[in-house]
């Protein structure tokens, strides 16, 4: 029995959205090709993402290499911790995710078990590939980074990046100067990331090579009010907080202002990007009825994260699929790179006005200290500054030797000093999008079948700005000059940057169906009235209604319709 | 002494165009980061490329994985042949390109020598790193593909693609169906490619990870007239043909029509893409005075290529740099994949009208053949069809046994048959662009210094459509409501997809200089007249002229100026 997944993927293969890769040599799981129409959809979704993050938010994009050196991934924790637990079936030699085998047989918390405990819990279970009992198997960690060598002689290890974020973190110093040493600022990256999955089997949902769009927003740790929060303060949608999940109750609709004030969401920054993500996904064509925001439970949230939410999209085949993650990662990443590299990864922020701060000064009586401690007197005097003296005196350590200095050898007093600023290590707010999953969701949610004149019409109801082909141009017949007129309309629209497709083959009804199936929102037909009165018909994909418009209006009208500035229903 | 390279790269680092990658861990040669402004320039150049190839030519883009399986690169020849000859200095252990060492000491044709001959020719030369004589060294081939393993257990080798083209070739069958089984059609890909260079030392010119934009155009082997050749027939620029190079004479200017008819360029397709490349590069900001097209010499051209040209761009530091290659690759690539995979990689093309063709029919006399050869008679009769009979008879091979059939046992006659079409293996025309080299050329050629009020003004004279920031918006003072007006102008332009930057810090002259240095073509200033009469000043980067325009005109005027539809000089 076929479900919408089968229908969508059949259409996607047939019409050139998504193809298995290198089919003639046998495809490799976890890799796909975007065909001509799929690539257009991908570009349009990436550009929509840029419209939100780069142009509106003002977060510049950078582009770092996909191959990174080892030190970076030691710092980020990927060399040590980015792994899955796997085993190999002794009978059929298939590689298996040990935690998945356990989970499929209701072993609790399989994802959190150690290798030894997992091995114990699966030894009585059957191999999902061959069905034989697994018995005694070794469970081991398999690092999910693709590894390679840079340059000859294999001296230098390189890894294909498992996420785009690290490239931004290590550029923090340069970025800070670019943003003129002020917080907050954001930087984004869109590009390929890689995870060497053990046995990916979910089409576009689990890829070994995939596209991420990530924003890293650097904020003052104590200033998590978004400067533009107003924009989404009253924006409302259902939230499934960790509390609600633990109480096993339904998602509840909040405005972002409410969610922050009731502490459902940790701060304005996280709330702002939940709302922006909601708006972006729906604009791209995700059905809002099949979209929810789920907070990480305490035991799934990274220890350093202050808050973390997933935008999950419902798929008929795969259930709720995590598509976007939005987290307050605190200063974890910058601190990790500071520790590994020795660079500071901080920003010196001047106070608006210098702060008067009390500071304790300890003045040694050198007249006594000098003769008493001789060569060590200066070191003792300096060391005293750092101590907290007791009632009788203070103990300092000089060259490993503990020295007790009686209270009468120094004087303690408090002074007021001007402090002009401080070194701050920013916190990071990170919205991270899986572009391929987003594309799959848009394909699935756009797919519709209806009946037209007794026949099934398959139609991809993409939002006009996502549709691969933006307008089709047909001559009613490929002769009598109609083809010439249609050709020149096509070229004129192309010169404006519109992706217009000319098609003169087959019956007009079949040409409409072909465009419906790939989601082309509008079709222009040049007929025998066109040479007479300079008008063409313009057809709307969803309503299938047609109106006549003047040919010389098209250059303005088509871009306006695609950008949603004019509604088709407002014509005639 | 610093040259323009130093000045440009200093500006590029300082202002966020190009950065060394992962600086805090020590950069790795052959990798760069595009900073915020560099990434914008890169996007705009990629989009300009798409405007030419995808929208105007109608060649759809596809996106294949960067990791490919071994079989594909065995077929393409990369596993065997994609390598450089190297050696390791016995004294300092530095890895060296053996042919470069030889070339630096005037060894002729170093690139074509065998490993043994190279080893002989460099043994008396000094190591360029430590200066000691190399002596007896082993010269060996080093494959330039980055290698990795797919999945656990290291069972499956993977390579990072050395070019984007192969992904298109292996998708030929799917693409052919997408284009409804007709020739010609084109497909493009823009994305990362990888070459594990032995010791890259030329900044953006020789990268281990770089961006390619390639078009593969599949044409009928006997129909190399471009359907739209008219567009460039009279387009003229200097060509340095192989003949001229051998005769050591200067490049000569041809129209494309002339170059084809005089057989300087092999065919219309190659000529068309030379011209399109010329137009594209100049539109992107390459100085046409520093651009030439050089034909490959007979000994540098691949044996299978029918013609091959490089667009070379002159750089003060690097001389003439190959930036685009345009080749007629014949059916080499498709044939290689057909041989390796067993798929056909052909297209069945129906003739417009069936062709009457003569065919020789050999009818065996079964009445004699049957009794004579018994069980083998049928096989002999079939085999006879494929033979070319001699005067006395024909020899056929049945189950390894040669059998001579006398001429009186069969009858030869000619018949006319209808042939409706044939299987064709298309030829491939390939324009292949190195995007990073193109960006470097645009940076270098855009860099200018002039003197303004006794001070050096550094200005990047990008074409407006390439500039990272498209318009700057300044309030004269950050108060009295001027900042609010400037802010709302900025946002209104951003909502139209224009990258507008608001800046209110520092003296107005300094703000202009800052924008000049990053190549922002226009700047809007809100001053004290603005609240009075609703006008602002608009400044042009290159002429530094200012005009007053109405504030409500900006939404139409700025996009028109950026797209070149309105010239600044036409205002007021």
PDB file of C-alpha atoms in Angstrom, chain A residues 13 15-16 19-28 31-37 39-40 42-43 50-51 54-56 60-67 69 71-72 75 86 95 142 146-153 155-156 160 167 170-171 174-175 178 180 190 192 194 196-198 208-209 211 228 336-337 340-341 343 345 469 491 494-495 497-499 501 503 505 514, chain B residues 13 15-16 19-28 31-37 39-40 42-43 50-51 54-56 60-67 69 71-72 75 86 95 142 146-153 155-156 160 167 170-171 174-175 178 180 190 192 194 196-198 208-209 211 228 336-337 340-341 343 345 469 491 494-495 497-499 501 503 505 514:
ATOM      1  CA  UNK A  13      12.047  11.049  -9.224  1.00  0.00           C
ATOM      2  CA  UNK A  15       9.854  14.935 -12.693  1.00  0.00           C
ATOM      3  CA  UNK A  16      13.420  15.693 -11.646  1.00  0.00           C
ATOM      4  CA  UNK A  19      17.199  11.280  -7.699  1.00  0.00           C
ATOM      5  CA  UNK A  20      19.240   8.440  -6.231  1.00  0.00           C
ATOM      6  CA  UNK A  21      22.874   9.364  -6.770  1.00  0.00           C
ATOM      7  CA  UNK A  22      25.219   7.591  -9.241  1.00  0.00           C
ATOM      8  CA  UNK A  23      22.505   5.045 -10.094  1.00  0.00           C
ATOM      9  CA  UNK A  24      24.503   3.455 -12.906  1.00  0.00           C
ATOM     10  CA  UNK A  25      27.057   2.243 -10.335  1.00  0.00           C
ATOM     11  CA  UNK A  26      24.501   1.317  -7.666  1.00  0.00           C
ATOM     12  CA  UNK A  27      23.406   4.126  -5.355  1.00  0.00           C
ATOM     13  CA  UNK A  28      25.019   4.669  -1.989  1.00  0.00           C
ATOM     14  CA  UNK A  31      23.422  10.431  -0.599  1.00  0.00           C
ATOM     15  CA  UNK A  32      20.974  11.995  -3.036  1.00  0.00           C
ATOM     16  CA  UNK A  33      21.051  14.129  -6.146  1.00  0.00           C
ATOM     17  CA  UNK A  34      18.825  17.150  -6.436  1.00  0.00           C
ATOM     18  CA  UNK A  35      17.564  17.128 -10.003  1.00  0.00           C
ATOM     19  CA  UNK A  36      16.806  20.273 -12.033  1.00  0.00           C
ATOM     20  CA  UNK A  37      13.540  21.128 -10.270  1.00  0.00           C
ATOM     21  CA  UNK A  39      17.768  22.266  -7.088  1.00  0.00           C
ATOM     22  CA  UNK A  40      15.552  25.229  -7.957  1.00  0.00           C
ATOM     23  CA  UNK A  42      16.501  24.246  -2.778  1.00  0.00           C
ATOM     24  CA  UNK A  43      17.895  27.562  -4.054  1.00  0.00           C
ATOM     25  CA  UNK A  50      18.698  34.506   3.594  1.00  0.00           C
ATOM     26  CA  UNK A  51      15.861  37.009   3.228  1.00  0.00           C
ATOM     27  CA  UNK A  54      20.802  37.970   6.268  1.00  0.00           C
ATOM     28  CA  UNK A  55      18.721  40.809   4.870  1.00  0.00           C
ATOM     29  CA  UNK A  56      16.143  41.352   7.614  1.00  0.00           C
ATOM     30  CA  UNK A  60      26.092  38.368   7.543  1.00  0.00           C
ATOM     31  CA  UNK A  61      26.888  35.037   5.929  1.00  0.00           C
ATOM     32  CA  UNK A  62      30.372  33.590   5.872  1.00  0.00           C
ATOM     33  CA  UNK A  63      31.720  30.563   4.017  1.00  0.00           C
ATOM     34  CA  UNK A  64      34.286  28.329   5.663  1.00  0.00           C
ATOM     35  CA  UNK A  65      35.859  25.177   4.229  1.00  0.00           C
ATOM     36  CA  UNK A  66      34.078  21.854   4.698  1.00  0.00           C
ATOM     37  CA  UNK A  67      37.417  20.186   5.503  1.00  0.00           C
ATOM     38  CA  UNK A  69      41.784  20.409  10.910  1.00  0.00           C
ATOM     39  CA  UNK A  71      42.417  20.718  16.630  1.00  0.00           C
ATOM     40  CA  UNK A  72      39.100  22.431  15.892  1.00  0.00           C
ATOM     41  CA  UNK A  75      37.978  21.551  20.958  1.00  0.00           C
ATOM     42  CA  UNK A  86      27.244   0.009  16.946  1.00  0.00           C
ATOM     43  CA  UNK A  95      26.522  -3.269  10.858  1.00  0.00           C
ATOM     44  CA  UNK A 142      31.864   4.663  15.874  1.00  0.00           C
ATOM     45  CA  UNK A 146      34.310  11.458   7.714  1.00  0.00           C
ATOM     46  CA  UNK A 147      38.090  11.487   8.005  1.00  0.00           C
ATOM     47  CA  UNK A 148      40.675  12.281   5.367  1.00  0.00           C
ATOM     48  CA  UNK A 149      44.294  13.405   5.065  1.00  0.00           C
ATOM     49  CA  UNK A 150      45.437  16.850   4.010  1.00  0.00           C
ATOM     50  CA  UNK A 151      48.486  16.991   1.780  1.00  0.00           C
ATOM     51  CA  UNK A 152      50.949  14.203   1.042  1.00  0.00           C
ATOM     52  CA  UNK A 153      52.506  11.902   3.604  1.00  0.00           C
ATOM     53  CA  UNK A 155      50.798  13.836   8.272  1.00  0.00           C
ATOM     54  CA  UNK A 156      47.750  15.979   8.763  1.00  0.00           C
ATOM     55  CA  UNK A 160      34.583  16.819   6.950  1.00  0.00           C
ATOM     56  CA  UNK A 167      33.695  27.636  11.412  1.00  0.00           C
ATOM     57  CA  UNK A 170      36.688  29.974  15.416  1.00  0.00           C
ATOM     58  CA  UNK A 171      36.252  33.183  13.380  1.00  0.00           C
ATOM     59  CA  UNK A 174      37.636  38.486  13.149  1.00  0.00           C
ATOM     60  CA  UNK A 175      33.854  38.730  13.219  1.00  0.00           C
ATOM     61  CA  UNK A 178      33.973  43.300  11.583  1.00  0.00           C
ATOM     62  CA  UNK A 180      33.193  46.941  15.445  1.00  0.00           C
ATOM     63  CA  UNK A 190      24.662  27.754   4.698  1.00  0.00           C
ATOM     64  CA  UNK A 192      27.219  21.078   3.297  1.00  0.00           C
ATOM     65  CA  UNK A 194      28.599  15.445   6.803  1.00  0.00           C
ATOM     66  CA  UNK A 196      28.978   9.110   8.360  1.00  0.00           C
ATOM     67  CA  UNK A 197      25.749   7.400   9.471  1.00  0.00           C
ATOM     68  CA  UNK A 198      26.033   3.681  10.131  1.00  0.00           C
ATOM     69  CA  UNK A 208      25.356  11.357   5.144  1.00  0.00           C
ATOM     70  CA  UNK A 209      25.875  14.598   3.207  1.00  0.00           C
ATOM     71  CA  UNK A 211      22.818  21.031   3.833  1.00  0.00           C
ATOM     72  CA  UNK A 228      13.382  43.781  17.984  1.00  0.00           C
ATOM     73  CA  UNK A 336      35.993  25.324  24.452  1.00  0.00           C
ATOM     74  CA  UNK A 337      37.935  27.055  21.660  1.00  0.00           C
ATOM     75  CA  UNK A 340      42.090  24.590  23.225  1.00  0.00           C
ATOM     76  CA  UNK A 341      43.681  27.489  21.325  1.00  0.00           C
ATOM     77  CA  UNK A 343      43.050  32.799  22.323  1.00  0.00           C
ATOM     78  CA  UNK A 345      37.325  34.584  22.651  1.00  0.00           C
ATOM     79  CA  UNK A 469       9.273  27.138 -12.589  1.00  0.00           C
ATOM     80  CA  UNK A 491      12.522  35.787 -23.144  1.00  0.00           C
ATOM     81  CA  UNK A 494      13.704  35.645 -18.351  1.00  0.00           C
ATOM     82  CA  UNK A 495      15.515  38.948 -18.846  1.00  0.00           C
ATOM     83  CA  UNK A 497      15.267  37.100 -13.804  1.00  0.00           C
ATOM     84  CA  UNK A 498      11.974  35.166 -13.845  1.00  0.00           C
ATOM     85  CA  UNK A 499      12.279  31.455 -14.520  1.00  0.00           C
ATOM     86  CA  UNK A 501       9.383  27.905 -19.337  1.00  0.00           C
ATOM     87  CA  UNK A 503       6.269  24.657 -23.938  1.00  0.00           C
ATOM     88  CA  UNK A 505       4.209  20.253 -27.266  1.00  0.00           C
ATOM     89  CA  UNK A 514       2.407  18.885 -16.570  1.00  0.00           C
TER      90      UNK A 514
ATOM     91  CA  UNK B  13      41.428  40.662   5.431  1.00  0.00           C
ATOM     92  CA  UNK B  15      37.311  44.518   5.882  1.00  0.00           C
ATOM     93  CA  UNK B  16      36.032  40.937   5.919  1.00  0.00           C
ATOM     94  CA  UNK B  19      40.361  35.413   5.859  1.00  0.00           C
ATOM     95  CA  UNK B  20      42.872  32.658   6.585  1.00  0.00           C
ATOM     96  CA  UNK B  21      40.866  29.722   7.918  1.00  0.00           C
ATOM     97  CA  UNK B  22      40.957  28.503  11.565  1.00  0.00           C
ATOM     98  CA  UNK B  23      43.660  31.024  12.410  1.00  0.00           C
ATOM     99  CA  UNK B  24      43.567  30.281  16.126  1.00  0.00           C
ATOM    100  CA  UNK B  25      44.864  26.759  15.418  1.00  0.00           C
ATOM    101  CA  UNK B  26      47.318  27.814  12.698  1.00  0.00           C
ATOM    102  CA  UNK B  27      45.914  28.102   9.196  1.00  0.00           C
ATOM    103  CA  UNK B  28      46.153  25.253   6.722  1.00  0.00           C
ATOM    104  CA  UNK B  31      41.921  26.684   2.519  1.00  0.00           C
ATOM    105  CA  UNK B  32      40.321  30.086   3.007  1.00  0.00           C
ATOM    106  CA  UNK B  33      37.292  31.581   4.702  1.00  0.00           C
ATOM    107  CA  UNK B  34      35.089  34.009   2.864  1.00  0.00           C
ATOM    108  CA  UNK B  35      34.193  36.675   5.401  1.00  0.00           C
ATOM    109  CA  UNK B  36      30.879  38.561   5.463  1.00  0.00           C
ATOM    110  CA  UNK B  37      31.624  40.819   2.486  1.00  0.00           C
ATOM    111  CA  UNK B  39      30.562  35.769   0.831  1.00  0.00           C
ATOM    112  CA  UNK B  40      28.207  38.439  -0.502  1.00  0.00           C
ATOM    113  CA  UNK B  42      30.640  35.258  -4.046  1.00  0.00           C
ATOM    114  CA  UNK B  43      26.842  34.898  -3.930  1.00  0.00           C
ATOM    115  CA  UNK B  50      23.079  31.580 -12.997  1.00  0.00           C
ATOM    116  CA  UNK B  51      21.477  34.550 -14.762  1.00  0.00           C
ATOM    117  CA  UNK B  54      20.340  28.907 -15.967  1.00  0.00           C
ATOM    118  CA  UNK B  55      17.869  31.665 -16.752  1.00  0.00           C
ATOM    119  CA  UNK B  56      19.025  32.852 -20.181  1.00  0.00           C
ATOM    120  CA  UNK B  60      19.006  23.651 -15.351  1.00  0.00           C
ATOM    121  CA  UNK B  61      21.199  23.298 -12.300  1.00  0.00           C
ATOM    122  CA  UNK B  62      21.545  20.044 -10.403  1.00  0.00           C
ATOM    123  CA  UNK B  63      23.242  19.324  -7.086  1.00  0.00           C
ATOM    124  CA  UNK B  64      25.126  16.081  -6.594  1.00  0.00           C
ATOM    125  CA  UNK B  65      27.019  14.964  -3.494  1.00  0.00           C
ATOM    126  CA  UNK B  66      30.637  16.028  -3.071  1.00  0.00           C
ATOM    127  CA  UNK B  67      31.509  12.516  -1.847  1.00  0.00           C
ATOM    128  CA  UNK B  69      32.014   6.285  -4.914  1.00  0.00           C
ATOM    129  CA  UNK B  71      33.568   3.278  -9.586  1.00  0.00           C
ATOM    130  CA  UNK B  72      32.669   6.747 -10.870  1.00  0.00           C
ATOM    131  CA  UNK B  75      35.536   5.478 -15.099  1.00  0.00           C
ATOM    132  CA  UNK B  86      56.359  14.556  -6.204  1.00  0.00           C
ATOM    133  CA  UNK B  95      57.360  17.476   0.035  1.00  0.00           C
ATOM    134  CA  UNK B 142      50.538  11.393  -5.712  1.00  0.00           C
ATOM    135  CA  UNK B 146      40.941  13.437  -1.014  1.00  0.00           C
ATOM    136  CA  UNK B 147      39.993   9.927   0.054  1.00  0.00           C
ATOM    137  CA  UNK B 148      37.647   8.824   2.819  1.00  0.00           C
ATOM    138  CA  UNK B 149      35.561   5.816   3.851  1.00  0.00           C
ATOM    139  CA  UNK B 150      31.789   5.598   3.645  1.00  0.00           C
ATOM    140  CA  UNK B 151      30.037   3.819   6.500  1.00  0.00           C
ATOM    141  CA  UNK B 152      31.609   1.659   9.179  1.00  0.00           C
ATOM    142  CA  UNK B 153      34.144  -1.085   8.603  1.00  0.00           C
ATOM    143  CA  UNK B 155      34.514  -1.326   3.283  1.00  0.00           C
ATOM    144  CA  UNK B 156      33.600   1.396   0.880  1.00  0.00           C
ATOM    145  CA  UNK B 160      35.801  14.077  -2.595  1.00  0.00           C
ATOM    146  CA  UNK B 167      27.902  14.064 -11.293  1.00  0.00           C
ATOM    147  CA  UNK B 170      26.413   9.903 -14.582  1.00  0.00           C
ATOM    148  CA  UNK B 171      22.931  11.495 -14.428  1.00  0.00           C
ATOM    149  CA  UNK B 174      17.724  10.896 -16.046  1.00  0.00           C
ATOM    150  CA  UNK B 175      18.565  14.287 -17.525  1.00  0.00           C
ATOM    151  CA  UNK B 178      13.861  15.355 -18.086  1.00  0.00           C
ATOM    152  CA  UNK B 180      12.163  14.762 -23.143  1.00  0.00           C
ATOM    153  CA  UNK B 190      27.903  25.074  -8.916  1.00  0.00           C
ATOM    154  CA  UNK B 192      32.707  22.697  -3.979  1.00  0.00           C
ATOM    155  CA  UNK B 194      38.605  19.365  -3.974  1.00  0.00           C
ATOM    156  CA  UNK B 196      44.716  17.687  -2.401  1.00  0.00           C
ATOM    157  CA  UNK B 197      47.514  19.937  -3.719  1.00  0.00           C
ATOM    158  CA  UNK B 198      50.998  19.002  -2.568  1.00  0.00           C
ATOM    159  CA  UNK B 208      42.557  22.565  -1.991  1.00  0.00           C
ATOM    160  CA  UNK B 209      38.842  23.276  -1.574  1.00  0.00           C
ATOM    161  CA  UNK B 211      34.127  26.400  -5.949  1.00  0.00           C
ATOM    162  CA  UNK B 228      21.242  31.118 -30.835  1.00  0.00           C
ATOM    163  CA  UNK B 336      33.924   6.162 -20.332  1.00  0.00           C
ATOM    164  CA  UNK B 337      30.859   5.806 -18.076  1.00  0.00           C
ATOM    165  CA  UNK B 340      32.486   1.146 -16.877  1.00  0.00           C
ATOM    166  CA  UNK B 341      28.793   0.840 -15.966  1.00  0.00           C
ATOM    167  CA  UNK B 343      24.568   1.529 -19.317  1.00  0.00           C
ATOM    168  CA  UNK B 345      24.628   6.697 -22.362  1.00  0.00           C
ATOM    169  CA  UNK B 469      26.576  46.257   0.322  1.00  0.00           C
ATOM    170  CA  UNK B 491      14.260  48.788   6.511  1.00  0.00           C
ATOM    171  CA  UNK B 494      15.742  45.652   3.004  1.00  0.00           C
ATOM    172  CA  UNK B 495      12.129  44.560   2.628  1.00  0.00           C
ATOM    173  CA  UNK B 497      15.601  42.417  -0.840  1.00  0.00           C
ATOM    174  CA  UNK B 498      18.211  45.194  -1.141  1.00  0.00           C
ATOM    175  CA  UNK B 499      21.216  44.860   1.117  1.00  0.00           C
ATOM    176  CA  UNK B 501      23.509  49.165   5.628  1.00  0.00           C
ATOM    177  CA  UNK B 503      25.649  53.599   9.759  1.00  0.00           C
ATOM    178  CA  UNK B 505      28.992  56.430  13.708  1.00  0.00           C
ATOM    179  CA  UNK B 514      34.447  53.266   4.770  1.00  0.00           C
TER     180      UNK B 514
END
